[in-house]
DNA sequence: TTTCGTGCAAAACCTTTGCAAAGTG
DNA sequence: CACTTTGCAAAGGTTTTGCACGAAA
């Protein structure tokens, strides 16, 4: 995503282009593919910016479809850039290595069938959240 | 589970039989099948007992296989009695109604296949946590 | 200039910890 | 009596909220 595209995305959503917002986006672009916590982003940002603002910026970015939030149990949420901003990314699940803390997406959603069954039983507005943890191939050696 | 069985279970695990422990167990038996938060249990308990103690008691009960803990993200954990104390229950997943807060187990585990594939790719020590939320049939009417 | 974003301080929320006092076997 | 459990107070970690000041359009 170019700086111009970034600015347009903000403007299209009535969000002002501020130093803090640019800085947070730069951190995420620099660590593309990484899932960073607000705290980590706060440490990497190159302008003075309160942690509270990081939270607010990330919340806004999630709403406009710039970032994906993934939450792992009992830990700070983590955010990563969406490749095609604005378009909701395919539903996916994540694996988190308890050793190196890496998060990686797992292709496919294997809950769909179960949700369909629940729908047939009268359940509605279903959503789900799956966390798979363990040690990744590298850390398992 | 009879009072005697309960006491024996505690004693077998070197846990003393105290008023607080009995009271927490009674609340869980009374609301059998319900998933209660520490806070709710605290309110229902009929003896003076600090919330901190409820947490400690529930942690102990989980360790000896008396209760099952289910956690939904960013909310208090919930506990319910295990039917056959001591024996680890089958792995299962839960549905939580966002309207009435009821938690109910969903039969079967549909992650097993995915975990098998991950194992074949070198991942190890896998575990997972699934949250399905929505509105239950009653609340969906 | 008007509206929006930020910093700061504080609170909310769930849970854990430390320690002395009280209870259990 | 020895050891465990409890209550209380306090802290932990993550996230949210309120409000006045400062910055963007």
mmCIF file of C-alpha atoms (C1' of nucleotides) in Angstrom:
data_model
loop_
_atom_site.group_PDB
_atom_site.id
_atom_site.type_symbol
_atom_site.label_atom_id
_atom_site.label_comp_id
_atom_site.label_asym_id
_atom_site.label_seq_id
_atom_site.Cartn_x
_atom_site.Cartn_y
_atom_site.Cartn_z
ATOM 1 C CA UNK A 1 0.000 0.000 0.000
ATOM 2 C CA UNK A 2 1.400 3.351 -1.011
ATOM 3 C CA UNK A 3 1.378 6.404 1.274
ATOM 4 C CA UNK A 4 -1.251 7.902 -0.999
ATOM 5 C CA UNK A 5 -3.501 4.885 -0.777
ATOM 6 C CA UNK A 6 -3.109 4.985 2.970
ATOM 7 C CA UNK A 7 -4.105 8.618 3.193
ATOM 8 C CA UNK A 8 -7.043 8.083 0.907
ATOM 9 C CA UNK A 9 -8.242 5.185 2.995
ATOM 10 C CA UNK A 10 -8.199 7.388 6.071
ATOM 11 C CA UNK A 11 -9.904 10.244 4.311
ATOM 12 C CA UNK A 12 -12.529 7.994 2.798
ATOM 13 C CA UNK A 13 -13.407 7.067 6.336
ATOM 14 C CA UNK A 14 -13.340 10.629 7.673
ATOM 15 C CA UNK A 15 -10.213 9.993 9.664
ATOM 16 C CA UNK A 16 -7.583 12.696 9.790
ATOM 17 C CA UNK A 17 -4.018 11.975 8.793
ATOM 18 C CA UNK A 18 -1.980 12.488 11.937
ATOM 19 C CA UNK A 19 1.610 11.759 12.815
ATOM 20 C CA UNK A 20 0.571 9.075 15.243
ATOM 21 C CA UNK A 21 -1.637 7.326 12.712
ATOM 22 C CA UNK A 22 1.076 7.411 10.094
ATOM 23 C CA UNK A 23 3.631 6.122 12.554
ATOM 24 C CA UNK A 24 1.475 3.194 13.629
ATOM 25 C CA UNK A 25 0.818 2.273 10.017
ATOM 26 C CA UNK A 26 4.536 2.417 9.271
ATOM 27 C CA UNK A 27 5.342 0.043 12.084
ATOM 28 C CA UNK A 28 2.754 -2.402 10.799
ATOM 29 C CA UNK A 29 4.027 -2.120 7.236
ATOM 30 C CA UNK A 30 7.594 -2.533 8.318
ATOM 31 C CA UNK A 31 6.705 -5.691 10.200
ATOM 32 C CA UNK A 32 4.328 -6.894 7.533
ATOM 33 C CA UNK A 33 2.895 -10.270 8.329
ATOM 34 C CA UNK A 34 3.720 -9.902 11.986
ATOM 35 C CA UNK A 35 1.092 -9.772 14.652
ATOM 36 C CA UNK A 36 1.995 -7.032 17.076
ATOM 37 C CA UNK A 37 0.481 -6.088 20.384
ATOM 38 C CA UNK A 38 -0.398 -2.471 21.185
ATOM 39 C CA UNK A 39 2.478 -2.459 23.639
ATOM 40 C CA UNK A 40 4.976 -3.634 21.016
ATOM 41 C CA UNK A 41 3.714 -1.111 18.517
ATOM 42 C CA UNK A 42 4.029 1.558 21.156
ATOM 43 C CA UNK A 43 7.685 0.698 21.622
ATOM 44 C CA UNK A 44 8.425 0.683 17.912
ATOM 45 C CA UNK A 45 6.662 3.873 16.972
ATOM 46 C CA UNK A 46 9.120 6.662 16.144
ATOM 47 C CA UNK A 47 7.049 9.604 17.342
ATOM 48 C CA UNK A 48 5.896 10.369 20.853
ATOM 49 C CA UNK A 49 2.514 8.683 21.126
ATOM 50 C CA UNK A 50 0.663 7.557 24.175
ATOM 51 C CA UNK A 51 -0.202 3.895 24.537
ATOM 52 C CA UNK A 52 -3.838 4.921 24.910
ATOM 53 C CA UNK A 53 -3.671 6.513 21.488
ATOM 54 C CA UNK A 54 -2.223 3.333 20.029
ATOM 55 C CA UNK A 55 -5.277 1.515 21.300
ATOM 56 C CA UNK A 56 -7.595 4.082 19.784
ATOM 57 C CA UNK A 57 -5.755 4.097 16.494
ATOM 58 C CA UNK A 58 -5.797 0.330 16.248
ATOM 59 C CA UNK A 59 -9.489 0.224 17.042
ATOM 60 C CA UNK A 60 -10.125 2.739 14.285
ATOM 61 C CA UNK A 61 -7.926 0.797 11.874
ATOM 62 C CA UNK A 62 -9.848 -2.347 12.603
ATOM 63 C CA UNK A 63 -13.121 -0.599 11.866
ATOM 64 C CA UNK A 64 -11.966 0.631 8.488
ATOM 65 C CA UNK A 65 -10.529 -2.742 7.603
ATOM 66 C CA UNK A 66 -6.883 -1.753 7.666
ATOM 67 C CA UNK A 67 -5.859 -4.232 10.333
ATOM 68 C CA UNK A 68 -6.948 -7.581 11.618
ATOM 69 C CA UNK A 69 -7.181 -8.102 15.335
ATOM 70 C CA UNK A 70 -6.431 -11.526 16.696
ATOM 71 C CA UNK A 71 -6.923 -12.292 20.289
ATOM 72 C CA UNK A 72 -5.270 -15.033 22.202
ATOM 73 C CA UNK A 73 -6.478 -16.004 25.514
ATOM 74 C CA UNK A 74 -5.143 -14.125 28.535
ATOM 75 C CA UNK A 75 -2.783 -12.068 26.475
ATOM 76 C CA UNK A 76 -2.792 -8.719 24.802
ATOM 77 C CA UNK A 77 -4.548 -8.711 21.450
ATOM 78 C CA UNK A 78 -2.387 -8.588 18.350
ATOM 79 C CA UNK A 79 -2.824 -6.673 15.150
ATOM 80 C CA UNK A 80 -1.546 -7.124 11.658
ATOM 81 C CA UNK A 81 -2.072 -5.375 8.360
ATOM 82 C CA UNK A 82 -4.728 -6.616 5.990
ATOM 83 C CA UNK A 83 -3.225 -7.102 2.539
ATOM 84 C CA UNK A 84 -6.175 -5.677 0.697
ATOM 85 C CA UNK A 85 -7.348 -2.896 2.993
ATOM 86 C CA UNK A 86 -11.043 -2.286 3.099
ATOM 87 C CA UNK A 87 -11.964 -5.729 1.857
ATOM 88 C CA UNK A 88 -12.693 -7.995 4.759
ATOM 89 C CA UNK A 89 -10.143 -10.767 4.646
ATOM 90 C CA UNK A 90 -11.162 -14.359 4.387
ATOM 91 C CA UNK A 91 -12.106 -15.832 7.663
ATOM 92 C CA UNK A 92 -9.152 -17.665 9.050
ATOM 93 C CA UNK A 93 -7.701 -19.106 12.193
ATOM 94 C CA UNK A 94 -4.363 -18.774 13.821
ATOM 95 C CA UNK A 95 -1.673 -20.823 15.334
ATOM 96 C CA UNK A 96 0.460 -19.336 18.040
ATOM 97 C CA UNK A 97 3.761 -20.847 19.042
ATOM 98 C CA UNK A 98 4.121 -20.785 22.805
ATOM 99 C CA UNK A 99 7.884 -20.845 22.435
ATOM 100 C CA UNK A 100 8.664 -18.075 19.949
ATOM 101 C CA UNK A 101 5.312 -16.279 20.113
ATOM 102 C CA UNK A 102 4.949 -16.329 16.354
ATOM 103 C CA UNK A 103 1.427 -16.209 15.047
ATOM 104 C CA UNK A 104 0.582 -17.675 11.698
ATOM 105 C CA UNK A 105 -2.706 -18.100 9.929
ATOM 106 C CA UNK A 106 -4.103 -21.534 9.209
ATOM 107 C CA UNK A 107 -5.894 -21.945 5.953
ATOM 108 C CA UNK A 108 -9.493 -22.935 5.955
ATOM 109 C CA UNK A 109 -12.283 -22.875 8.438
ATOM 110 C CA UNK A 110 -13.409 -26.158 9.857
ATOM 111 C CA UNK A 111 -16.150 -24.755 12.019
ATOM 112 C CA UNK A 112 -18.465 -23.965 9.145
ATOM 113 C CA UNK A 113 -20.130 -27.363 9.242
ATOM 114 C CA UNK A 114 -20.783 -27.121 12.944
ATOM 115 C CA UNK A 115 -22.218 -23.659 12.589
ATOM 116 C CA UNK A 116 -24.510 -24.871 9.865
ATOM 117 C CA UNK A 117 -25.814 -27.557 12.185
ATOM 118 C CA UNK A 118 -26.360 -25.007 14.922
ATOM 119 C CA UNK A 119 -28.247 -22.760 12.520
ATOM 120 C CA UNK A 120 -30.524 -25.676 11.710
ATOM 121 C CA UNK A 121 -31.244 -26.000 15.412
ATOM 122 C CA UNK A 122 -32.332 -22.387 15.745
ATOM 123 C CA UNK A 123 -29.114 -20.688 16.741
ATOM 124 C CA UNK A 124 -28.480 -17.347 15.108
ATOM 125 C CA UNK A 125 -25.819 -14.652 14.689
ATOM 126 C CA UNK A 126 -23.075 -17.178 15.118
ATOM 127 C CA UNK A 127 -19.472 -16.229 15.271
ATOM 128 C CA UNK A 128 -16.491 -18.050 16.592
ATOM 129 C CA UNK A 129 -12.953 -17.665 17.695
ATOM 130 C CA UNK A 130 -10.386 -20.403 17.615
ATOM 131 C CA UNK A 131 -6.940 -20.458 19.117
ATOM 132 C CA UNK A 132 -4.518 -23.215 18.395
ATOM 133 C CA UNK A 133 -1.323 -23.161 20.386
ATOM 134 C CA UNK A 134 1.702 -25.385 20.553
ATOM 135 C CA UNK A 135 5.258 -25.343 19.330
ATOM 136 C CA UNK A 136 6.003 -24.575 15.710
ATOM 137 C CA UNK A 137 8.214 -26.871 13.588
ATOM 138 C CA UNK A 138 11.312 -24.765 14.284
ATOM 139 C CA UNK A 139 10.834 -24.673 18.024
ATOM 140 C CA UNK A 140 9.921 -28.362 18.070
ATOM 141 C CA UNK A 141 13.339 -29.509 16.898
ATOM 142 C CA UNK B 1 -22.279 -37.008 43.891
ATOM 143 C CA UNK B 2 -23.041 -37.638 47.547
ATOM 144 C CA UNK B 3 -21.587 -35.520 50.370
ATOM 145 C CA UNK B 4 -19.450 -38.495 51.296
ATOM 146 C CA UNK B 5 -18.077 -38.875 47.807
ATOM 147 C CA UNK B 6 -17.326 -35.182 47.782
ATOM 148 C CA UNK B 7 -15.418 -35.324 51.049
ATOM 149 C CA UNK B 8 -13.510 -38.353 49.918
ATOM 150 C CA UNK B 9 -12.534 -36.664 46.696
ATOM 151 C CA UNK B 10 -11.110 -33.753 48.671
ATOM 152 C CA UNK B 11 -9.319 -36.015 51.113
ATOM 153 C CA UNK B 12 -7.907 -38.176 48.348
ATOM 154 C CA UNK B 13 -6.325 -35.024 47.032
ATOM 155 C CA UNK B 14 -5.069 -33.813 50.403
ATOM 156 C CA UNK B 15 -7.554 -30.963 50.466
ATOM 157 C CA UNK B 16 -9.246 -30.111 53.728
ATOM 158 C CA UNK B 17 -12.990 -30.003 53.969
ATOM 159 C CA UNK B 18 -13.860 -26.428 54.819
ATOM 160 C CA UNK B 19 -17.117 -24.524 54.963
ATOM 161 C CA UNK B 20 -16.159 -22.456 51.958
ATOM 162 C CA UNK B 21 -15.303 -25.478 49.867
ATOM 163 C CA UNK B 22 -18.527 -27.202 50.777
ATOM 164 C CA UNK B 23 -20.515 -24.067 50.036
ATOM 165 C CA UNK B 24 -18.947 -23.605 46.595
ATOM 166 C CA UNK B 25 -19.613 -27.229 45.750
ATOM 167 C CA UNK B 26 -23.228 -26.864 46.852
ATOM 168 C CA UNK B 27 -23.760 -23.883 44.605
ATOM 169 C CA UNK B 28 -22.363 -25.808 41.669
ATOM 170 C CA UNK B 29 -24.490 -28.860 42.454
ATOM 171 C CA UNK B 30 -27.581 -26.769 42.864
ATOM 172 C CA UNK B 31 -27.004 -25.168 39.496
ATOM 173 C CA UNK B 32 -25.871 -28.376 37.913
ATOM 174 C CA UNK B 33 -25.137 -27.993 34.231
ATOM 175 C CA UNK B 34 -24.789 -24.246 34.586
ATOM 176 C CA UNK B 35 -21.541 -22.476 33.934
ATOM 177 C CA UNK B 36 -21.028 -19.931 36.677
ATOM 178 C CA UNK B 37 -18.438 -17.229 37.035
ATOM 179 C CA UNK B 38 -16.473 -16.797 40.271
ATOM 180 C CA UNK B 39 -18.442 -13.629 40.862
ATOM 181 C CA UNK B 40 -21.784 -15.378 40.489
ATOM 182 C CA UNK B 41 -20.697 -18.196 42.754
ATOM 183 C CA UNK B 42 -19.563 -15.630 45.262
ATOM 184 C CA UNK B 43 -23.018 -14.102 45.305
ATOM 185 C CA UNK B 44 -24.766 -17.446 45.674
ATOM 186 C CA UNK B 45 -22.615 -18.926 48.357
ATOM 187 C CA UNK B 46 -24.391 -19.062 51.713
ATOM 188 C CA UNK B 47 -21.396 -18.582 53.975
ATOM 189 C CA UNK B 48 -19.146 -15.555 54.224
ATOM 190 C CA UNK B 49 -16.386 -16.245 51.764
ATOM 191 C CA UNK B 50 -14.066 -13.856 50.045
ATOM 192 C CA UNK B 51 -14.091 -13.696 46.260
ATOM 193 C CA UNK B 52 -10.380 -14.423 46.321
ATOM 194 C CA UNK B 53 -11.094 -17.673 48.103
ATOM 195 C CA UNK B 54 -13.659 -18.584 45.474
ATOM 196 C CA UNK B 55 -10.941 -18.213 42.875
ATOM 197 C CA UNK B 56 -8.583 -20.379 44.870
ATOM 198 C CA UNK B 57 -11.224 -23.013 45.517
ATOM 199 C CA UNK B 58 -12.210 -23.170 41.871
ATOM 200 C CA UNK B 59 -8.591 -23.490 40.819
ATOM 201 C CA UNK B 60 -8.164 -26.360 43.228
ATOM 202 C CA UNK B 61 -11.390 -27.986 42.029
ATOM 203 C CA UNK B 62 -10.202 -27.774 38.485
ATOM 204 C CA UNK B 63 -6.951 -29.466 39.391
ATOM 205 C CA UNK B 64 -8.646 -32.392 41.055
ATOM 206 C CA UNK B 65 -11.111 -32.758 38.203
ATOM 207 C CA UNK B 66 -14.203 -31.644 40.069
ATOM 208 C CA UNK B 67 -15.016 -28.756 37.786
ATOM 209 C CA UNK B 68 -14.499 -27.773 34.193
ATOM 210 C CA UNK B 69 -13.380 -24.268 33.402
ATOM 211 C CA UNK B 70 -14.498 -22.617 30.214
ATOM 212 C CA UNK B 71 -13.137 -19.315 29.207
ATOM 213 C CA UNK B 72 -14.586 -16.826 26.812
ATOM 214 C CA UNK B 73 -12.429 -14.041 25.718
ATOM 215 C CA UNK B 74 -12.387 -10.857 27.782
ATOM 216 C CA UNK B 75 -14.932 -12.175 30.189
ATOM 217 C CA UNK B 76 -14.798 -13.913 33.500
ATOM 218 C CA UNK B 77 -14.157 -17.619 33.231
ATOM 219 C CA UNK B 78 -17.008 -19.968 34.040
ATOM 220 C CA UNK B 79 -17.048 -23.209 35.933
ATOM 221 C CA UNK B 80 -19.363 -26.158 36.058
ATOM 222 C CA UNK B 81 -19.359 -29.512 37.779
ATOM 223 C CA UNK B 82 -17.927 -32.510 36.027
ATOM 224 C CA UNK B 83 -20.409 -35.392 36.123
ATOM 225 C CA UNK B 84 -17.839 -38.008 36.836
ATOM 226 C CA UNK B 85 -15.378 -36.222 39.119
ATOM 227 C CA UNK B 86 -11.805 -37.196 38.803
ATOM 228 C CA UNK B 87 -12.153 -38.561 35.314
ATOM 229 C CA UNK B 88 -11.201 -35.952 32.803
ATOM 230 C CA UNK B 89 -14.265 -35.298 30.689
ATOM 231 C CA UNK B 90 -14.217 -35.688 26.958
ATOM 232 C CA UNK B 91 -12.773 -32.772 25.176
ATOM 233 C CA UNK B 92 -15.582 -30.541 24.090
ATOM 234 C CA UNK B 93 -16.395 -27.063 22.982
ATOM 235 C CA UNK B 94 -18.907 -24.549 24.121
ATOM 236 C CA UNK B 95 -21.488 -22.235 22.781
ATOM 237 C CA UNK B 96 -22.221 -19.036 24.622
ATOM 238 C CA UNK B 97 -25.380 -17.052 24.020
ATOM 239 C CA UNK B 98 -24.579 -13.363 23.932
ATOM 240 C CA UNK B 99 -28.131 -12.586 24.969
ATOM 241 C CA UNK B 100 -28.776 -14.795 28.002
ATOM 242 C CA UNK B 101 -25.150 -15.710 28.753
ATOM 243 C CA UNK B 102 -25.951 -19.392 28.863
ATOM 244 C CA UNK B 103 -23.107 -21.708 28.061
ATOM 245 C CA UNK B 104 -23.753 -25.116 26.618
ATOM 246 C CA UNK B 105 -21.398 -27.789 25.407
ATOM 247 C CA UNK B 106 -21.257 -28.782 21.763
ATOM 248 C CA UNK B 107 -20.683 -32.414 21.090
ATOM 249 C CA UNK B 108 -17.623 -33.473 19.249
ATOM 250 C CA UNK B 109 -14.333 -31.910 18.421
ATOM 251 C CA UNK B 110 -13.872 -30.852 14.845
ATOM 252 C CA UNK B 111 -10.351 -29.599 15.258
ATOM 253 C CA UNK B 112 -8.789 -33.001 15.552
ATOM 254 C CA UNK B 113 -8.274 -33.354 11.811
ATOM 255 C CA UNK B 114 -6.570 -29.986 11.565
ATOM 256 C CA UNK B 115 -4.316 -30.786 14.487
ATOM 257 C CA UNK B 116 -3.354 -34.045 12.848
ATOM 258 C CA UNK B 117 -2.310 -32.154 9.736
ATOM 259 C CA UNK B 118 -0.283 -29.725 11.810
ATOM 260 C CA UNK B 119 1.443 -32.604 13.578
ATOM 261 C CA UNK B 120 2.426 -33.987 10.192
ATOM 262 C CA UNK B 121 4.004 -30.627 9.413
ATOM 263 C CA UNK B 122 6.166 -30.694 12.509
ATOM 264 C CA UNK B 123 4.039 -28.830 15.008
ATOM 265 C CA UNK B 124 3.986 -30.271 18.490
ATOM 266 C CA UNK B 125 2.266 -29.946 21.863
ATOM 267 C CA UNK B 126 -0.869 -28.714 20.247
ATOM 268 C CA UNK B 127 -3.837 -27.517 22.175
ATOM 269 C CA UNK B 128 -6.704 -25.347 21.187
ATOM 270 C CA UNK B 129 -9.437 -23.148 22.467
ATOM 271 C CA UNK B 130 -12.639 -22.500 20.595
ATOM 272 C CA UNK B 131 -15.345 -20.000 21.362
ATOM 273 C CA UNK B 132 -18.628 -20.042 19.513
ATOM 274 C CA UNK B 133 -21.015 -17.236 20.305
ATOM 275 C CA UNK B 134 -24.370 -16.158 18.994
ATOM 276 C CA UNK B 135 -27.960 -16.258 20.130
ATOM 277 C CA UNK B 136 -29.484 -19.494 21.331
ATOM 278 C CA UNK B 137 -32.772 -20.804 19.876
ATOM 279 C CA UNK B 138 -34.796 -19.263 22.708
ATOM 280 C CA UNK B 139 -33.238 -15.835 22.422
ATOM 281 C CA UNK B 140 -33.453 -15.989 18.633
ATOM 282 C CA UNK B 141 -37.245 -16.087 18.548
ATOM 283 C "C1'" DT C 1 -12.845 27.855 12.995
ATOM 284 C "C1'" DT C 2 -14.832 23.838 13.864
ATOM 285 C "C1'" DT C 3 -14.237 19.313 14.437
ATOM 286 C "C1'" DC C 4 -11.287 15.615 15.560
ATOM 287 C "C1'" DG C 5 -7.214 13.500 17.898
ATOM 288 C "C1'" DT C 6 -4.187 13.266 21.700
ATOM 289 C "C1'" DG C 7 -2.072 13.104 26.403
ATOM 290 C "C1'" DC C 8 -2.766 12.401 30.960
ATOM 291 C "C1'" DA C 9 -4.922 10.566 34.803
ATOM 292 C "C1'" DA C 10 -7.920 7.485 36.342
ATOM 293 C "C1'" DA C 11 -10.939 3.701 36.309
ATOM 294 C "C1'" DA C 12 -12.714 -0.803 34.905
ATOM 295 C "C1'" DC C 13 -12.249 -5.590 34.851
ATOM 296 C "C1'" DC C 14 -10.604 -10.174 35.964
ATOM 297 C "C1'" DT C 15 -7.242 -12.503 38.373
ATOM 298 C "C1'" DT C 16 -3.109 -13.306 41.245
ATOM 299 C "C1'" DT C 17 -0.004 -12.701 45.211
ATOM 300 C "C1'" DG C 18 1.784 -11.881 50.068
ATOM 301 C "C1'" DC C 19 1.149 -12.278 54.603
ATOM 302 C "C1'" DA C 20 -0.778 -12.812 59.081
ATOM 303 C "C1'" DA C 21 -4.733 -14.854 61.366
ATOM 304 C "C1'" DA C 22 -7.873 -18.599 61.771
ATOM 305 C "C1'" DG C 23 -9.212 -23.211 60.860
ATOM 306 C "C1'" DT C 24 -8.490 -28.353 59.926
ATOM 307 C "C1'" DG C 25 -6.893 -33.073 60.865
ATOM 308 C "C1'" DC D 1 0.702 -29.311 66.827
ATOM 309 C "C1'" DA D 2 1.774 -28.863 62.009
ATOM 310 C "C1'" DC D 3 -0.006 -27.672 57.995
ATOM 311 C "C1'" DT D 4 -3.619 -25.681 55.133
ATOM 312 C "C1'" DT D 5 -7.033 -22.162 54.120
ATOM 313 C "C1'" DT D 6 -8.806 -17.844 54.582
ATOM 314 C "C1'" DG D 7 -9.423 -12.689 54.583
ATOM 315 C "C1'" DC D 8 -7.675 -8.544 53.507
ATOM 316 C "C1'" DA D 9 -5.089 -5.436 50.988
ATOM 317 C "C1'" DA D 10 -2.643 -4.773 47.231
ATOM 318 C "C1'" DA D 11 -0.897 -5.432 42.766
ATOM 319 C "C1'" DG D 12 -0.843 -7.325 38.106
ATOM 320 C "C1'" DG D 13 -2.012 -6.762 33.041
ATOM 321 C "C1'" DT D 14 -4.974 -5.226 29.425
ATOM 322 C "C1'" DT D 15 -8.231 -2.085 27.907
ATOM 323 C "C1'" DT D 16 -11.530 1.809 28.408
ATOM 324 C "C1'" DT D 17 -13.210 6.431 29.672
ATOM 325 C "C1'" DG D 18 -13.348 11.542 30.686
ATOM 326 C "C1'" DC D 19 -11.751 15.774 29.787
ATOM 327 C "C1'" DA D 20 -9.111 19.686 28.463
ATOM 328 C "C1'" DC D 21 -5.572 20.948 25.272
ATOM 329 C "C1'" DG D 22 -3.636 20.811 20.718
ATOM 330 C "C1'" DA D 23 -3.759 19.754 15.859
ATOM 331 C "C1'" DA D 24 -6.010 18.841 11.164
ATOM 332 C "C1'" DA D 25 -9.093 20.278 7.445
#
